[in-house]
Amino acid sequence: MSATYRQQAPAKVNLFLHVTGKRDDGYHLLESLVCFTATGDVLSGELRDDDQITLSITGPMAAPLAQNDINENLVMQAAKLLQDTCAPKQGADLILDKRLPIASGIGGGSADAAAAIRLLCEMWKLDLDAHTLSRIALSLGADVPVCLHGKTCVMSGIGEEITELPDLPPVPIVLINPGKAVSTPEIFKARADEGFSPTGAWQGKQKFQSAASLADALSECGNDLTLPATGILPEICDVLNALAREDGCLLARMSGSGATCFGIYDTTSQAERAAHAIATQNPDWWISPTHILSEKTREQAEIGAAFPD
Ligand code: C5P
């Protein structure tokens, strides 16, 4: 039996997201502080002797993807692109354990694509240079380069410019999605003429020691897509209010183009209590109490600890 390889696809959280301009091709210039969480999808794979690539999707969020053409899944697209670029001798049977909600502003598909690149580079023993990797990643989507980077950073340009930052502490965070997908292009279109934020909001090279100091620094920054997103999906306001109301919530914001929002909490037990209380009142929402991945917690995740369900 061939070995099983495995890669985590952690959820991406935009701790703030400023829209700073627009390119002639319609893509928006962004400035965003991005971190990753211990909640995520998991991609595993086995080598095949022929050159076929297969993908099956399991897990609690697999059902909404069942109608889609499997070849359109970003994992498949990433695999085919790597195969075309590198002509490996073998194929791969891939299994995506889909736990993150679909089209939800926390990277889902982009994180999966990045995990596919990492996994197949390992399985097929590819040694691609950083430039080729980021070109492949960007061609799959604006958020794929930052997910391939996988560590706290400021993302700018349309997503291709990445400035490394000191690690954040493993801050307790609760992710909530109201169970409705939103379309990223539609949200960007809805903000049309709202003007742009100035660049350089985050000079933060400083190391944060606590959830409170991080939340304090973030209080000046927001998510410029929140207004257009709440216009399209008003439930986002309910989610933000629910997070903010709970004891210990230091900051509540939307991630990416929504609809997932996050709350930063002072302590892990406050985050867990908040998640439990909100889940009791909103049984249809997807709710995940988790923490920001730091160097230490990332290592733990990579040595095979499964993500919590
Ligand atoms: O690259 P991705 O497929 O993730 O982007 C989806 C859509 O979101 C783009 O076609 C574009 O309309 C919008 N977008 C944007 N500016 C970005 C990222 C995405 O306008 N930086």
mmCIF file of C-alpha atoms and ligand atoms in Angstrom:
data_model
loop_
_atom_site.group_PDB
_atom_site.id
_atom_site.type_symbol
_atom_site.label_atom_id
_atom_site.label_comp_id
_atom_site.label_asym_id
_atom_site.label_seq_id
_atom_site.Cartn_x
_atom_site.Cartn_y
_atom_site.Cartn_z
ATOM 1 C CA MET A 1 0.000 0.000 0.000
ATOM 2 C CA SER A 2 1.394 3.415 -0.868
ATOM 3 C CA ALA A 3 2.116 6.026 1.822
ATOM 4 C CA THR A 4 -0.476 8.653 2.684
ATOM 5 C CA TYR A 5 0.736 12.243 2.607
ATOM 6 C CA ARG A 6 -1.144 14.955 4.455
ATOM 7 C CA GLN A 7 -1.286 18.755 4.522
ATOM 8 C CA GLN A 8 -3.373 21.104 6.603
ATOM 9 C CA ALA A 9 -5.243 23.939 4.894
ATOM 10 C CA PRO A 10 -5.724 26.439 7.745
ATOM 11 C CA ALA A 11 -8.452 29.065 7.540
ATOM 12 C CA LYS A 12 -7.111 32.512 6.642
ATOM 13 C CA VAL A 13 -8.348 35.466 8.671
ATOM 14 C CA ASN A 14 -8.036 39.073 7.483
ATOM 15 C CA LEU A 15 -7.535 40.819 10.845
ATOM 16 C CA PHE A 16 -8.049 44.031 8.888
ATOM 17 C CA LEU A 17 -8.603 44.605 5.205
ATOM 18 C CA HIS A 18 -8.247 47.999 3.546
ATOM 19 C CA VAL A 19 -9.059 48.600 -0.100
ATOM 20 C CA THR A 20 -6.396 51.054 -1.248
ATOM 21 C CA GLY A 21 -6.992 51.318 -5.002
ATOM 22 C CA LYS A 22 -8.165 49.636 -8.160
ATOM 23 C CA ARG A 23 -6.194 48.366 -11.165
ATOM 24 C CA ASP A 24 -7.230 48.917 -14.775
ATOM 25 C CA ASP A 25 -8.160 45.220 -15.061
ATOM 26 C CA GLY A 26 -10.770 45.640 -12.294
ATOM 27 C CA TYR A 27 -8.827 43.930 -9.487
ATOM 28 C CA HIS A 28 -8.601 45.897 -6.249
ATOM 29 C CA LEU A 29 -5.417 46.816 -4.421
ATOM 30 C CA LEU A 30 -5.565 45.706 -0.827
ATOM 31 C CA GLU A 31 -3.654 46.052 2.388
ATOM 32 C CA SER A 32 -4.477 43.361 4.887
ATOM 33 C CA LEU A 33 -3.040 41.815 8.022
ATOM 34 C CA VAL A 34 -3.491 38.102 7.522
ATOM 35 C CA CYS A 35 -3.164 35.298 10.049
ATOM 36 C CA PHE A 36 -4.094 31.625 10.037
ATOM 37 C CA THR A 37 -6.029 29.547 12.539
ATOM 38 C CA ALA A 38 -5.966 26.026 13.903
ATOM 39 C CA THR A 39 -9.302 25.395 12.172
ATOM 40 C CA GLY A 40 -9.043 24.283 8.589
ATOM 41 C CA ASP A 41 -9.504 21.697 5.860
ATOM 42 C CA VAL A 42 -7.172 18.721 5.486
ATOM 43 C CA LEU A 43 -5.844 17.428 2.178
ATOM 44 C CA SER A 44 -4.324 13.976 1.895
ATOM 45 C CA GLY A 45 -2.974 12.041 -1.043
ATOM 46 C CA GLU A 46 -1.436 8.823 -2.295
ATOM 47 C CA LEU A 47 0.790 8.363 -5.331
ATOM 48 C CA ARG A 48 -0.503 6.551 -8.421
ATOM 49 C CA ASP A 49 1.617 4.636 -10.911
ATOM 50 C CA ASP A 50 -0.138 6.215 -13.905
ATOM 51 C CA ASP A 51 -0.473 9.948 -14.540
ATOM 52 C CA GLN A 52 -4.134 10.298 -13.489
ATOM 53 C CA ILE A 53 -5.220 12.721 -10.781
ATOM 54 C CA THR A 54 -8.401 11.996 -8.818
ATOM 55 C CA LEU A 55 -10.075 14.052 -6.105
ATOM 56 C CA SER A 56 -12.793 12.997 -3.695
ATOM 57 C CA ILE A 57 -14.320 15.315 -1.128
ATOM 58 C CA THR A 58 -15.437 14.194 2.325
ATOM 59 C CA GLY A 59 -16.255 16.008 5.552
ATOM 60 C CA PRO A 60 -19.045 18.164 6.989
ATOM 61 C CA MET A 61 -18.874 20.792 4.199
ATOM 62 C CA ALA A 62 -18.594 18.357 1.276
ATOM 63 C CA ALA A 63 -22.298 18.405 0.395
ATOM 64 C CA PRO A 64 -22.476 21.941 -1.120
ATOM 65 C CA LEU A 65 -19.606 20.996 -3.457
ATOM 66 C CA ALA A 66 -21.237 17.782 -4.675
ATOM 67 C CA GLN A 67 -23.036 19.468 -7.608
ATOM 68 C CA ASN A 68 -19.891 21.174 -8.896
ATOM 69 C CA ASP A 69 -17.639 19.761 -11.606
ATOM 70 C CA ILE A 70 -14.706 18.237 -9.698
ATOM 71 C CA ASN A 71 -12.314 19.603 -12.363
ATOM 72 C CA GLU A 72 -13.280 23.126 -11.332
ATOM 73 C CA ASN A 73 -12.229 22.570 -7.729
ATOM 74 C CA LEU A 74 -9.140 24.646 -6.973
ATOM 75 C CA VAL A 75 -7.334 21.526 -5.674
ATOM 76 C CA MET A 76 -7.761 19.875 -9.062
ATOM 77 C CA GLN A 77 -6.754 23.062 -10.882
ATOM 78 C CA ALA A 78 -3.630 23.389 -8.738
ATOM 79 C CA ALA A 79 -2.731 19.735 -9.338
ATOM 80 C CA LYS A 80 -3.194 20.000 -13.123
ATOM 81 C CA LEU A 81 -1.155 23.201 -13.259
ATOM 82 C CA LEU A 82 1.719 21.570 -11.358
ATOM 83 C CA GLN A 83 1.485 18.499 -13.570
ATOM 84 C CA ASP A 84 1.600 20.629 -16.749
ATOM 85 C CA THR A 85 4.520 22.660 -15.384
ATOM 86 C CA CYS A 86 6.649 19.825 -13.986
ATOM 87 C CA ALA A 87 5.586 16.618 -15.801
ATOM 88 C CA PRO A 88 5.982 14.316 -12.769
ATOM 89 C CA LYS A 89 6.154 10.570 -13.504
ATOM 90 C CA GLN A 90 3.268 9.678 -11.204
ATOM 91 C CA GLY A 91 -0.303 10.802 -10.612
ATOM 92 C CA ALA A 92 -2.149 11.210 -7.327
ATOM 93 C CA ASP A 93 -5.350 10.185 -5.558
ATOM 94 C CA LEU A 94 -6.359 13.148 -3.417
ATOM 95 C CA ILE A 95 -8.928 13.381 -0.628
ATOM 96 C CA LEU A 96 -10.117 16.764 0.622
ATOM 97 C CA ASP A 97 -11.650 16.739 4.098
ATOM 98 C CA LYS A 98 -13.815 19.849 3.730
ATOM 99 C CA ARG A 99 -14.560 21.461 7.089
ATOM 100 C CA LEU A 100 -14.592 25.182 6.251
ATOM 101 C CA PRO A 101 -17.759 26.777 4.851
ATOM 102 C CA ILE A 102 -17.762 27.487 1.118
ATOM 103 C CA ALA A 103 -17.260 31.011 -0.318
ATOM 104 C CA SER A 104 -16.945 32.438 3.163
ATOM 105 C CA GLY A 105 -14.037 34.928 3.338
ATOM 106 C CA ILE A 106 -11.643 32.658 5.243
ATOM 107 C CA GLY A 107 -9.775 31.302 2.292
ATOM 108 C CA GLY A 108 -11.416 27.858 2.015
ATOM 109 C CA GLY A 109 -10.743 27.207 -1.664
ATOM 110 C CA SER A 110 -7.513 29.236 -1.649
ATOM 111 C CA ALA A 111 -6.218 27.385 1.417
ATOM 112 C CA ASP A 112 -7.053 24.089 -0.310
ATOM 113 C CA ALA A 113 -5.201 25.163 -3.460
ATOM 114 C CA ALA A 114 -2.156 26.158 -1.403
ATOM 115 C CA ALA A 115 -2.300 22.839 0.480
ATOM 116 C CA ALA A 116 -2.450 21.010 -2.877
ATOM 117 C CA ILE A 117 0.689 22.808 -4.068
ATOM 118 C CA ARG A 118 2.534 21.939 -0.825
ATOM 119 C CA LEU A 119 1.301 18.349 -0.816
ATOM 120 C CA LEU A 120 2.118 17.591 -4.452
ATOM 121 C CA CYS A 121 5.540 19.276 -4.249
ATOM 122 C CA GLU A 122 6.252 16.833 -1.423
ATOM 123 C CA MET A 123 4.672 13.772 -3.092
ATOM 124 C CA TRP A 124 6.209 14.397 -6.513
ATOM 125 C CA LYS A 125 9.514 15.665 -5.036
ATOM 126 C CA LEU A 126 9.299 18.929 -6.974
ATOM 127 C CA ASP A 127 11.828 21.607 -6.207
ATOM 128 C CA LEU A 128 10.243 24.745 -7.621
ATOM 129 C CA ASP A 129 11.764 28.159 -7.033
ATOM 130 C CA ALA A 130 9.813 30.768 -5.078
ATOM 131 C CA HIS A 131 9.050 32.831 -8.202
ATOM 132 C CA THR A 132 7.464 29.891 -10.064
ATOM 133 C CA LEU A 133 5.513 28.874 -6.969
ATOM 134 C CA SER A 134 4.063 32.339 -6.459
ATOM 135 C CA ARG A 135 3.239 32.649 -10.177
ATOM 136 C CA ILE A 136 1.344 29.328 -10.040
ATOM 137 C CA ALA A 137 -0.375 30.364 -6.798
ATOM 138 C CA LEU A 138 -1.498 33.786 -8.087
ATOM 139 C CA SER A 139 -2.842 32.276 -11.313
ATOM 140 C CA LEU A 140 -5.215 30.185 -9.150
ATOM 141 C CA GLY A 141 -6.590 33.166 -7.196
ATOM 142 C CA ALA A 142 -5.568 36.384 -5.465
ATOM 143 C CA ASP A 143 -5.601 34.762 -1.993
ATOM 144 C CA VAL A 144 -3.600 31.654 -2.903
ATOM 145 C CA PRO A 145 -0.101 33.229 -2.498
ATOM 146 C CA VAL A 146 -0.852 34.324 1.064
ATOM 147 C CA CYS A 147 -2.245 30.864 1.886
ATOM 148 C CA LEU A 148 0.887 29.272 0.421
ATOM 149 C CA HIS A 149 2.959 31.546 2.665
ATOM 150 C CA GLY A 150 0.821 30.323 5.570
ATOM 151 C CA LYS A 151 2.213 32.657 8.243
ATOM 152 C CA THR A 152 1.148 35.988 9.700
ATOM 153 C CA CYS A 153 1.954 38.737 7.194
ATOM 154 C CA VAL A 154 0.750 41.918 5.576
ATOM 155 C CA MET A 155 -0.647 41.183 2.132
ATOM 156 C CA SER A 156 -0.742 43.944 -0.474
ATOM 157 C CA GLY A 157 -1.059 44.456 -4.229
ATOM 158 C CA ILE A 158 -3.963 42.231 -5.238
ATOM 159 C CA GLY A 159 -2.554 39.563 -2.933
ATOM 160 C CA GLU A 160 0.824 38.853 -4.473
ATOM 161 C CA GLU A 161 2.959 41.121 -2.248
ATOM 162 C CA ILE A 162 3.710 39.580 1.111
ATOM 163 C CA THR A 163 5.562 41.272 3.963
ATOM 164 C CA GLU A 164 6.566 38.894 6.730
ATOM 165 C CA LEU A 165 5.831 39.939 10.282
ATOM 166 C CA PRO A 166 6.781 38.621 13.703
ATOM 167 C CA ASP A 167 4.516 35.789 14.765
ATOM 168 C CA LEU A 168 1.364 36.625 16.713
ATOM 169 C CA PRO A 169 0.675 34.857 19.999
ATOM 170 C CA PRO A 170 -1.920 32.009 19.894
ATOM 171 C CA VAL A 171 -4.765 34.470 20.482
ATOM 172 C CA PRO A 172 -8.204 32.883 21.158
ATOM 173 C CA ILE A 173 -10.549 33.570 18.267
ATOM 174 C CA VAL A 174 -14.089 32.480 17.375
ATOM 175 C CA LEU A 175 -15.060 32.143 13.705
ATOM 176 C CA ILE A 176 -18.734 32.347 12.747
ATOM 177 C CA ASN A 177 -20.426 31.975 9.393
ATOM 178 C CA PRO A 178 -24.185 32.495 9.113
ATOM 179 C CA GLY A 179 -24.463 29.638 6.617
ATOM 180 C CA LYS A 180 -24.844 31.669 3.450
ATOM 181 C CA ALA A 181 -22.199 31.961 0.742
ATOM 182 C CA VAL A 182 -21.380 35.391 -0.672
ATOM 183 C CA SER A 183 -19.794 36.123 -4.022
ATOM 184 C CA THR A 184 -16.462 37.983 -3.771
ATOM 185 C CA PRO A 185 -16.813 39.822 -7.141
ATOM 186 C CA GLU A 186 -20.322 40.936 -6.144
ATOM 187 C CA ILE A 187 -19.059 42.420 -2.861
ATOM 188 C CA PHE A 188 -16.221 44.265 -4.600
ATOM 189 C CA LYS A 189 -18.681 45.550 -7.198
ATOM 190 C CA ALA A 190 -21.084 46.753 -4.486
ATOM 191 C CA ARG A 191 -18.429 49.011 -2.914
ATOM 192 C CA ALA A 192 -17.904 50.640 -6.338
ATOM 193 C CA ASP A 193 -17.417 54.321 -5.567
ATOM 194 C CA GLU A 194 -16.748 54.418 -1.872
ATOM 195 C CA GLY A 195 -13.203 55.775 -2.262
ATOM 196 C CA PHE A 196 -10.043 54.174 -0.983
ATOM 197 C CA SER A 197 -8.213 53.840 2.319
ATOM 198 C CA PRO A 198 -4.684 55.229 2.614
ATOM 199 C CA THR A 199 -1.822 52.718 2.558
ATOM 200 C CA GLY A 200 0.576 52.180 5.453
ATOM 201 C CA ALA A 201 -1.994 51.617 8.201
ATOM 202 C CA TRP A 202 0.017 48.805 9.731
ATOM 203 C CA GLN A 203 3.516 49.832 10.661
ATOM 204 C CA GLY A 204 3.386 46.982 13.142
ATOM 205 C CA LYS A 205 6.710 45.292 13.325
ATOM 206 C CA GLN A 206 6.122 45.098 17.036
ATOM 207 C CA LYS A 207 5.639 41.825 18.853
ATOM 208 C CA PHE A 208 2.297 41.469 20.571
ATOM 209 C CA GLN A 209 2.304 39.758 23.930
ATOM 210 C CA SER A 210 -1.435 39.343 24.402
ATOM 211 C CA ALA A 211 -4.839 39.276 22.756
ATOM 212 C CA ALA A 212 -5.563 42.667 24.335
ATOM 213 C CA SER A 213 -2.537 44.422 22.829
ATOM 214 C CA LEU A 214 -3.304 42.975 19.386
ATOM 215 C CA ALA A 215 -6.978 43.992 19.598
ATOM 216 C CA ASP A 216 -5.946 47.458 20.741
ATOM 217 C CA ALA A 217 -3.653 47.931 17.730
ATOM 218 C CA LEU A 218 -6.394 46.642 15.407
ATOM 219 C CA SER A 219 -9.022 49.010 16.770
ATOM 220 C CA GLU A 220 -7.922 51.725 14.302
ATOM 221 C CA CYS A 221 -8.242 49.373 11.332
ATOM 222 C CA GLY A 222 -11.336 47.783 9.831
ATOM 223 C CA ASN A 223 -12.602 45.779 6.914
ATOM 224 C CA ASP A 224 -13.555 48.056 4.009
ATOM 225 C CA LEU A 225 -15.758 45.320 2.533
ATOM 226 C CA THR A 226 -18.026 45.116 5.596
ATOM 227 C CA LEU A 227 -20.462 47.806 4.458
ATOM 228 C CA PRO A 228 -21.065 46.384 0.960
ATOM 229 C CA ALA A 229 -21.213 42.847 2.401
ATOM 230 C CA THR A 230 -23.818 43.712 5.050
ATOM 231 C CA GLY A 231 -25.831 45.466 2.331
ATOM 232 C CA ILE A 232 -25.998 42.155 0.466
ATOM 233 C CA LEU A 233 -26.259 39.868 3.520
ATOM 234 C CA PRO A 234 -27.623 41.685 6.606
ATOM 235 C CA GLU A 235 -27.091 38.549 8.784
ATOM 236 C CA ILE A 236 -23.435 39.596 8.930
ATOM 237 C CA CYS A 237 -24.511 42.376 11.349
ATOM 238 C CA ASP A 238 -26.222 39.753 13.539
ATOM 239 C CA VAL A 239 -23.022 37.702 13.616
ATOM 240 C CA LEU A 240 -20.873 40.728 14.527
ATOM 241 C CA ASN A 241 -23.304 41.724 17.284
ATOM 242 C CA ALA A 242 -23.470 38.178 18.657
ATOM 243 C CA LEU A 243 -19.659 37.983 18.870
ATOM 244 C CA ALA A 244 -19.284 41.437 20.427
ATOM 245 C CA ARG A 245 -21.962 40.841 23.083
ATOM 246 C CA GLU A 246 -20.171 37.932 24.737
ATOM 247 C CA ASP A 247 -17.892 38.361 27.769
ATOM 248 C CA GLY A 248 -14.230 38.846 26.929
ATOM 249 C CA CYS A 249 -14.725 39.915 23.294
ATOM 250 C CA LEU A 250 -12.005 42.449 22.524
ATOM 251 C CA LEU A 251 -12.777 42.962 18.825
ATOM 252 C CA ALA A 252 -15.296 41.637 16.291
ATOM 253 C CA ARG A 253 -14.762 42.029 12.532
ATOM 254 C CA MET A 254 -15.576 40.410 9.207
ATOM 255 C CA SER A 255 -12.880 38.442 7.340
ATOM 256 C CA GLY A 256 -12.213 38.894 3.602
ATOM 257 C CA SER A 257 -15.355 39.548 1.599
ATOM 258 C CA GLY A 258 -17.466 37.748 4.240
ATOM 259 C CA ALA A 259 -19.643 36.344 5.392
ATOM 260 C CA THR A 260 -17.429 34.757 8.093
ATOM 261 C CA CYS A 261 -16.695 37.051 11.039
ATOM 262 C CA PHE A 262 -14.261 36.592 13.887
ATOM 263 C CA GLY A 263 -14.122 37.679 17.493
ATOM 264 C CA ILE A 264 -10.876 38.012 19.406
ATOM 265 C CA TYR A 265 -11.296 37.009 23.060
ATOM 266 C CA ASP A 266 -9.188 37.649 26.086
ATOM 267 C CA THR A 267 -8.984 34.007 27.178
ATOM 268 C CA THR A 268 -9.581 30.573 25.672
ATOM 269 C CA SER A 269 -12.340 29.771 28.161
ATOM 270 C CA GLN A 270 -14.173 33.010 27.292
ATOM 271 C CA ALA A 271 -13.907 32.133 23.581
ATOM 272 C CA GLU A 272 -15.251 28.627 24.225
ATOM 273 C CA ARG A 273 -18.090 29.940 26.393
ATOM 274 C CA ALA A 274 -18.990 32.535 23.757
ATOM 275 C CA ALA A 275 -18.994 29.920 20.986
ATOM 276 C CA HIS A 276 -21.224 27.647 23.066
ATOM 277 C CA ALA A 277 -23.686 30.425 23.981
ATOM 278 C CA ILE A 278 -23.931 31.702 20.393
ATOM 279 C CA ALA A 279 -24.363 28.154 19.039
ATOM 280 C CA THR A 280 -27.240 27.532 21.441
ATOM 281 C CA GLN A 281 -29.084 30.578 20.122
ATOM 282 C CA ASN A 282 -28.122 30.067 16.469
ATOM 283 C CA PRO A 283 -28.055 26.347 15.719
ATOM 284 C CA ASP A 284 -27.773 26.955 11.950
ATOM 285 C CA TRP A 285 -24.561 28.971 12.137
ATOM 286 C CA TRP A 286 -21.128 27.437 11.593
ATOM 287 C CA ILE A 287 -19.137 28.276 14.718
ATOM 288 C CA SER A 288 -15.536 27.388 15.439
ATOM 289 C CA PRO A 289 -13.676 28.400 18.617
ATOM 290 C CA THR A 290 -9.991 28.253 17.715
ATOM 291 C CA HIS A 291 -6.751 30.231 18.003
ATOM 292 C CA ILE A 292 -4.298 32.065 15.788
ATOM 293 C CA LEU A 293 -1.538 29.750 14.579
ATOM 294 C CA SER A 294 1.805 30.776 16.011
ATOM 295 C CA GLU A 295 5.161 29.114 15.354
ATOM 296 C CA LYS A 296 4.626 26.603 18.130
ATOM 297 C CA THR A 297 0.998 25.757 17.380
ATOM 298 C CA ARG A 298 1.800 25.497 13.649
ATOM 299 C CA GLU A 299 4.480 22.912 14.374
ATOM 300 C CA GLN A 300 1.993 20.951 16.447
ATOM 301 C CA ALA A 301 -0.504 21.067 13.578
ATOM 302 C CA GLU A 302 2.088 19.861 11.059
ATOM 303 C CA ILE A 303 3.287 16.891 13.054
ATOM 304 C CA GLY A 304 -0.042 15.282 12.436
ATOM 305 C CA ALA A 305 -2.393 16.594 15.105
ATOM 306 C CA ALA A 306 -5.808 16.635 13.488
ATOM 307 C CA PHE A 307 -7.721 19.894 13.464
ATOM 308 C CA PRO A 308 -10.560 19.930 15.938
ATOM 309 C CA ASP A 309 -13.928 19.130 14.350
HETATM 310 O O1 C5P B 1 -8.722 35.951 -7.544
HETATM 311 P P1 C5P B 1 -10.043 35.495 -7.009
HETATM 312 O O2 C5P B 1 -10.658 34.409 -7.880
HETATM 313 O O3 C5P B 1 -10.005 35.119 -5.597
HETATM 314 O O4 C5P B 1 -10.998 36.760 -7.088
HETATM 315 C C1 C5P B 1 -12.374 36.676 -7.335
HETATM 316 C C2 C5P B 1 -12.882 38.036 -7.783
HETATM 317 O O5 C5P B 1 -12.854 38.968 -6.698
HETATM 318 C C3 C5P B 1 -12.102 38.703 -8.892
HETATM 319 O O6 C5P B 1 -12.528 38.282 -10.151
HETATM 320 C C4 C5P B 1 -12.392 40.179 -8.655
HETATM 321 O O7 C5P B 1 -13.667 40.517 -9.182
HETATM 322 C C5 C5P B 1 -12.492 40.271 -7.152
HETATM 323 N N1 C5P B 1 -11.207 40.660 -6.528
HETATM 324 C C6 C5P B 1 -10.778 41.976 -6.635
HETATM 325 N N2 C5P B 1 -9.589 42.341 -6.067
HETATM 326 C C7 C5P B 1 -8.845 41.440 -5.384
HETATM 327 C C8 C5P B 1 -9.283 40.099 -5.258
HETATM 328 C C9 C5P B 1 -10.476 39.740 -5.862
HETATM 329 O O8 C5P B 1 -11.448 42.817 -7.243
HETATM 330 N N3 C5P B 1 -7.692 41.832 -4.833
#
